Amino acid sequence: TLSGPRSNVTLANPANVRIRINGQPVELGRRTFEISAEEVEHPDKLQVVTVSPARVKLRIVRSEESD
């Protein structure tokens, strides 16, 4: 949940809100990552109030590198 001046909240574009998870180093397989407010990228005039869900489960696989 984001908070801030009404006009900023109303005009906020969801595409400008992102979660960045540090996956280094991580092993292959299913992993659970905790998400904190500090990992939420958001417009400057807004603040993160809550993060829900606070955890995500991801399946980590090796990708094929292209030349």
A tleap script that builds the chain and sets N, CA, C and O, in Angstrom:
source leaprc.protein.ff14SB
mol = sequence {
  NTHR LEU SER GLY PRO ARG SER ASN VAL THR
  LEU ALA ASN PRO ALA ASN VAL ARG ILE ARG
  ILE ASN GLY GLN PRO VAL GLU LEU GLY ARG
  ARG THR PHE GLU ILE SER ALA GLU GLU VAL
  GLU HIE PRO ASP LYS LEU GLN VAL VAL THR
  VAL SER PRO ALA ARG VAL LYS LEU ARG ILE
  VAL ARG SER GLU GLU SER CASP
}
set mol.1.N position { 0.842 -1.173 0.000 }
set mol.1.CA position { 0.000 0.000 0.000 }
set mol.1.C position { 0.889 1.238 0.000 }
set mol.1.O position { 1.858 1.324 0.754 }
set mol.2.N position { 0.544 2.189 -0.854 }
set mol.2.CA position { 1.292 3.445 -0.920 }
set mol.2.C position { 0.458 4.569 -0.336 }
set mol.2.O position { -0.772 4.539 -0.386 }
set mol.3.N position { 1.135 5.552 0.215 }
set mol.3.CA position { 0.471 6.713 0.799 }
set mol.3.C position { 1.180 7.964 0.307 }
set mol.3.O position { 2.362 7.935 -0.035 }
set mol.4.N position { 0.431 9.069 0.276 }
set mol.4.CA position { 1.015 10.336 -0.138 }
set mol.4.C position { -0.084 11.326 -0.448 }
set mol.4.O position { -1.259 11.047 -0.207 }
set mol.5.N position { 0.284 12.487 -0.984 }
set mol.5.CA position { -0.717 13.482 -1.356 }
set mol.5.C position { -1.727 12.876 -2.339 }
set mol.5.O position { -1.354 12.116 -3.233 }
set mol.6.N position { -2.988 13.215 -2.165 }
set mol.6.CA position { -4.066 12.631 -2.971 }
set mol.6.C position { -3.785 12.706 -4.475 }
set mol.6.O position { -3.988 11.725 -5.191 }
set mol.7.N position { -3.328 13.843 -4.946 }
set mol.7.CA position { -3.081 13.976 -6.382 }
set mol.7.C position { -1.990 13.020 -6.847 }
set mol.7.O position { -2.087 12.462 -7.940 }
set mol.8.N position { -0.957 12.823 -6.037 }
set mol.8.CA position { 0.121 11.902 -6.408 }
set mol.8.C position { -0.359 10.450 -6.418 }
set mol.8.O position { 0.028 9.668 -7.287 }
set mol.9.N position { -1.195 10.099 -5.455 }
set mol.9.CA position { -1.733 8.737 -5.410 }
set mol.9.C position { -2.649 8.508 -6.605 }
set mol.9.O position { -2.576 7.466 -7.257 }
set mol.10.N position { -3.513 9.480 -6.892 }
set mol.10.CA position { -4.463 9.350 -7.999 }
set mol.10.C position { -3.748 9.238 -9.342 }
set mol.10.O position { -4.166 8.473 -10.210 }
set mol.11.N position { -2.674 9.998 -9.510 }
set mol.11.CA position { -1.971 10.025 -10.787 }
set mol.11.C position { -0.860 8.965 -10.891 }
set mol.11.O position { -0.235 8.824 -11.942 }
set mol.12.N position { -0.621 8.233 -9.814 }
set mol.12.CA position { 0.460 7.242 -9.820 }
set mol.12.C position { 0.187 6.154 -10.848 }
set mol.12.O position { -0.924 5.631 -10.938 }
set mol.13.N position { 1.201 5.824 -11.612 }
set mol.13.CA position { 1.111 4.775 -12.616 }
set mol.13.C position { 1.635 3.480 -11.998 }
set mol.13.O position { 2.793 3.432 -11.581 }
set mol.14.N position { 0.814 2.427 -11.927 }
set mol.14.CA position { 1.279 1.162 -11.344 }
set mol.14.C position { 2.547 0.627 -11.998 }
set mol.14.O position { 3.303 -0.103 -11.357 }
set mol.15.N position { 2.795 0.973 -13.254 }
set mol.15.CA position { 4.006 0.520 -13.942 }
set mol.15.C position { 5.269 1.117 -13.318 }
set mol.15.O position { 6.370 0.618 -13.550 }
set mol.16.N position { 5.113 2.191 -12.521 }
set mol.16.CA position { 6.254 2.830 -11.868 }
set mol.16.C position { 6.505 2.293 -10.464 }
set mol.16.O position { 7.339 2.827 -9.732 }
set mol.17.N position { 5.793 1.246 -10.089 }
set mol.17.CA position { 5.986 0.618 -8.781 }
set mol.17.C position { 6.538 -0.776 -9.045 }
set mol.17.O position { 5.913 -1.584 -9.731 }
set mol.18.N position { 7.716 -1.046 -8.495 }
set mol.18.CA position { 8.386 -2.327 -8.749 }
set mol.18.C position { 8.989 -2.871 -7.464 }
set mol.18.O position { 9.280 -2.131 -6.524 }
set mol.19.N position { 9.166 -4.171 -7.453 }
set mol.19.CA position { 9.853 -4.844 -6.354 }
set mol.19.C position { 11.191 -5.340 -6.898 }
set mol.19.O position { 11.237 -5.980 -7.949 }
set mol.20.N position { 12.257 -5.053 -6.198 }
set mol.20.CA position { 13.581 -5.550 -6.579 }
set mol.20.C position { 14.040 -6.519 -5.489 }
set mol.20.O position { 14.206 -6.143 -4.329 }
set mol.21.N position { 14.237 -7.762 -5.889 }
set mol.21.CA position { 14.674 -8.788 -4.954 }
set mol.21.C position { 16.115 -9.148 -5.282 }
set mol.21.O position { 16.444 -9.429 -6.434 }
set mol.22.N position { 16.967 -9.140 -4.276 }
set mol.22.CA position { 18.361 -9.524 -4.470 }
set mol.22.C position { 18.435 -11.049 -4.456 }
set mol.22.O position { 18.285 -11.677 -3.408 }
set mol.23.N position { 18.665 -11.630 -5.615 }
set mol.23.CA position { 18.731 -13.072 -5.730 }
set mol.23.C position { 20.144 -13.605 -5.759 }
set mol.23.O position { 20.346 -14.768 -6.106 }
set mol.24.N position { 21.122 -12.806 -5.411 }
set mol.24.CA position { 22.520 -13.245 -5.440 }
set mol.24.C position { 23.048 -13.404 -4.037 }
set mol.24.O position { 22.804 -12.506 -3.230 }
set mol.25.N position { 23.721 -14.416 -3.680 }
set mol.25.CA position { 23.753 -15.685 -4.398 }
set mol.25.C position { 22.530 -16.508 -4.003 }
set mol.25.O position { 22.072 -16.441 -2.862 }
set mol.26.N position { 22.017 -17.267 -4.929 }
set mol.26.CA position { 20.870 -18.118 -4.638 }
set mol.26.C position { 21.042 -19.433 -5.388 }
set mol.26.O position { 21.580 -19.467 -6.495 }
set mol.27.N position { 20.585 -20.489 -4.783 }
set mol.27.CA position { 20.688 -21.802 -5.408 }
set mol.27.C position { 19.469 -22.055 -6.287 }
set mol.27.O position { 18.423 -21.427 -6.124 }
set mol.28.N position { 19.628 -22.985 -7.217 }
set mol.28.CA position { 18.509 -23.372 -8.074 }
set mol.28.C position { 17.434 -24.060 -7.243 }
set mol.28.O position { 17.721 -24.660 -6.208 }
set mol.29.N position { 16.198 -23.963 -7.711 }
set mol.29.CA position { 15.077 -24.602 -7.014 }
set mol.29.C position { 14.085 -23.572 -6.514 }
set mol.29.O position { 14.154 -22.397 -6.874 }
set mol.30.N position { 13.169 -24.021 -5.685 }
set mol.30.CA position { 12.156 -23.118 -5.130 }
set mol.30.C position { 12.721 -22.369 -3.931 }
set mol.30.O position { 13.324 -22.967 -3.040 }
set mol.31.N position { 12.522 -21.066 -3.921 }
set mol.31.CA position { 13.027 -20.211 -2.845 }
set mol.31.C position { 11.942 -19.228 -2.414 }
set mol.31.O position { 11.116 -18.793 -3.217 }
set mol.32.N position { 11.965 -18.895 -1.136 }
set mol.32.CA position { 11.053 -17.889 -0.603 }
set mol.32.C position { 11.856 -16.635 -0.298 }
set mol.32.O position { 12.904 -16.699 0.345 }
set mol.33.N position { 11.356 -15.491 -0.766 }
set mol.33.CA position { 12.013 -14.211 -0.534 }
set mol.33.C position { 11.097 -13.312 0.277 }
set mol.33.O position { 9.905 -13.207 -0.012 }
set mol.34.N position { 11.651 -12.671 1.283 }
set mol.34.CA position { 10.926 -11.676 2.075 }
set mol.34.C position { 10.978 -10.354 1.314 }
set mol.34.O position { 12.000 -10.015 0.717 }
set mol.35.N position { 9.883 -9.618 1.337 }
set mol.35.CA position { 9.827 -8.313 0.676 }
set mol.35.C position { 9.618 -7.241 1.743 }
set mol.35.O position { 8.636 -7.273 2.485 }
set mol.36.N position { 10.550 -6.297 1.810 }
set mol.36.CA position { 10.417 -5.187 2.759 }
set mol.36.C position { 10.089 -3.907 1.996 }
set mol.36.O position { 10.212 -3.857 0.772 }
set mol.37.N position { 9.681 -2.898 2.710 }
set mol.37.CA position { 9.338 -1.605 2.098 }
set mol.37.C position { 10.536 -1.018 1.347 }
set mol.37.O position { 10.355 -0.315 0.354 }
set mol.38.N position { 11.756 -1.301 1.812 }
set mol.38.CA position { 12.955 -0.766 1.175 }
set mol.38.C position { 13.168 -1.344 -0.224 }
set mol.38.O position { 13.873 -0.747 -1.037 }
set mol.39.N position { 12.573 -2.488 -0.509 }
set mol.39.CA position { 12.743 -3.129 -1.814 }
set mol.39.C position { 11.686 -2.706 -2.831 }
set mol.39.O position { 11.687 -3.178 -3.968 }
set mol.40.N position { 10.787 -1.818 -2.419 }
set mol.40.CA position { 9.734 -1.327 -3.316 }
set mol.40.C position { 10.202 -0.022 -3.948 }
set mol.40.O position { 10.429 0.968 -3.252 }
set mol.41.N position { 10.342 -0.027 -5.261 }
set mol.41.CA position { 10.671 1.209 -5.997 }
set mol.41.C position { 9.356 1.898 -6.317 }
set mol.41.O position { 8.432 1.265 -6.828 }
set mol.42.N position { 9.261 3.182 -6.024 }
set mol.42.CA position { 8.002 3.912 -6.182 }
set mol.42.C position { 8.269 5.378 -6.486 }
set mol.42.O position { 9.385 5.859 -6.286 }
set mol.43.N position { 7.250 6.096 -6.971 }
set mol.43.CA position { 7.423 7.533 -7.230 }
set mol.43.C position { 7.845 8.278 -5.960 }
set mol.43.O position { 7.449 7.911 -4.854 }
set mol.44.N position { 8.649 9.324 -6.134 }
set mol.44.CA position { 9.250 10.054 -5.014 }
set mol.44.C position { 8.277 10.557 -3.963 }
set mol.44.O position { 8.580 10.475 -2.773 }
set mol.45.N position { 7.137 11.067 -4.350 }
set mol.45.CA position { 6.245 11.708 -3.379 }
set mol.45.C position { 5.329 10.724 -2.654 }
set mol.45.O position { 4.449 11.134 -1.898 }
set mol.46.N position { 5.536 9.423 -2.884 }
set mol.46.CA position { 4.735 8.401 -2.223 }
set mol.46.C position { 5.604 7.616 -1.242 }
set mol.46.O position { 6.819 7.514 -1.408 }
set mol.47.N position { 4.953 7.065 -0.219 }
set mol.47.CA position { 5.648 6.262 0.775 }
set mol.47.C position { 4.989 4.885 0.839 }
set mol.47.O position { 3.781 4.757 0.643 }
set mol.48.N position { 5.786 3.865 1.113 }
set mol.48.CA position { 5.262 2.513 1.276 }
set mol.48.C position { 4.745 2.375 2.699 }
set mol.48.O position { 5.477 2.605 3.662 }
set mol.49.N position { 3.466 1.994 2.826 }
set mol.49.CA position { 2.855 1.790 4.141 }
set mol.49.C position { 2.907 0.309 4.506 }
set mol.49.O position { 3.331 -0.048 5.605 }
set mol.50.N position { 2.478 -0.546 3.590 }
set mol.50.CA position { 2.512 -1.988 3.822 }
set mol.50.C position { 2.910 -2.701 2.535 }
set mol.50.O position { 2.738 -2.174 1.436 }
set mol.51.N position { 3.441 -3.900 2.692 }
set mol.51.CA position { 3.778 -4.752 1.566 }
set mol.51.C position { 2.992 -6.051 1.745 }
set mol.51.O position { 3.126 -6.743 2.754 }
set mol.52.N position { 2.180 -6.359 0.754 }
set mol.52.CA position { 1.380 -7.577 0.829 }
set mol.52.C position { 1.305 -8.207 -0.551 }
set mol.52.O position { 0.854 -7.553 -1.491 }
set mol.53.N position { 1.724 -9.433 -0.704 }
set mol.53.CA position { 2.243 -10.327 0.331 }
set mol.53.C position { 3.659 -9.920 0.737 }
set mol.53.O position { 4.384 -9.295 -0.038 }
set mol.54.N position { 4.035 -10.278 1.942 }
set mol.54.CA position { 5.358 -9.927 2.457 }
set mol.54.C position { 6.405 -10.947 2.037 }
set mol.54.O position { 7.598 -10.745 2.263 }
set mol.55.N position { 5.961 -12.044 1.424 }
set mol.55.CA position { 6.865 -13.087 0.934 }
set mol.55.C position { 6.399 -13.555 -0.427 }
set mol.55.O position { 5.202 -13.585 -0.714 }
set mol.56.N position { 7.355 -13.920 -1.262 }
set mol.56.CA position { 7.026 -14.538 -2.552 }
set mol.56.C position { 7.853 -15.800 -2.701 }
set mol.56.O position { 8.991 -15.876 -2.238 }
set mol.57.N position { 7.263 -16.788 -3.354 }
set mol.57.CA position { 7.974 -18.028 -3.652 }
set mol.57.C position { 8.278 -18.028 -5.141 }
set mol.57.O position { 7.390 -17.832 -5.972 }
set mol.58.N position { 9.541 -18.250 -5.463 }
set mol.58.CA position { 9.982 -18.276 -6.848 }
set mol.58.C position { 10.696 -19.583 -7.136 }
set mol.58.O position { 11.309 -20.181 -6.252 }
set mol.59.N position { 10.609 -20.010 -8.366 }
set mol.59.CA position { 11.356 -21.176 -8.819 }
set mol.59.C position { 12.537 -20.656 -9.629 }
set mol.59.O position { 12.354 -20.011 -10.661 }
set mol.60.N position { 13.736 -20.937 -9.161 }
set mol.60.CA position { 14.956 -20.445 -9.791 }
set mol.60.C position { 15.488 -21.536 -10.724 }
set mol.60.O position { 15.737 -22.666 -10.302 }
set mol.61.N position { 15.656 -21.176 -12.003 }
set mol.61.CA position { 16.190 -22.117 -12.986 }
set mol.61.C position { 17.373 -21.472 -13.690 }
set mol.61.O position { 17.487 -20.248 -13.745 }
set mol.62.N position { 18.236 -22.296 -14.216 }
set mol.62.CA position { 19.379 -21.808 -14.978 }
set mol.62.C position { 18.890 -21.415 -16.370 }
set mol.62.O position { 18.194 -22.193 -17.021 }
set mol.63.N position { 19.241 -20.239 -16.823 }
set mol.63.CA position { 18.839 -19.816 -18.171 }
set mol.63.C position { 19.946 -20.136 -19.151 }
set mol.63.O position { 21.119 -20.222 -18.788 }
set mol.64.N position { 19.555 -20.309 -20.389 }
set mol.64.CA position { 20.535 -20.536 -21.440 }
set mol.64.C position { 21.042 -19.183 -21.893 }
set mol.64.O position { 20.259 -18.293 -22.225 }
set mol.65.N position { 22.353 -19.035 -21.905 }
set mol.65.CA position { 22.943 -17.773 -22.341 }
set mol.65.C position { 23.050 -17.767 -23.854 }
set mol.65.O position { 23.465 -18.759 -24.453 }
set mol.66.N position { 22.679 -16.653 -24.480 }
set mol.66.CA position { 22.807 -16.542 -25.927 }
set mol.66.C position { 24.113 -15.845 -26.267 }
set mol.66.O position { 24.595 -15.002 -25.510 }
set mol.67.N position { 24.672 -16.199 -27.396 }
set mol.67.CA position { 25.950 -15.594 -27.818 }
set mol.67.C position { 25.719 -14.382 -28.673 }
set mol.67.O position { 26.675 -13.747 -29.117 }
savepdb mol mol.pdb
quit
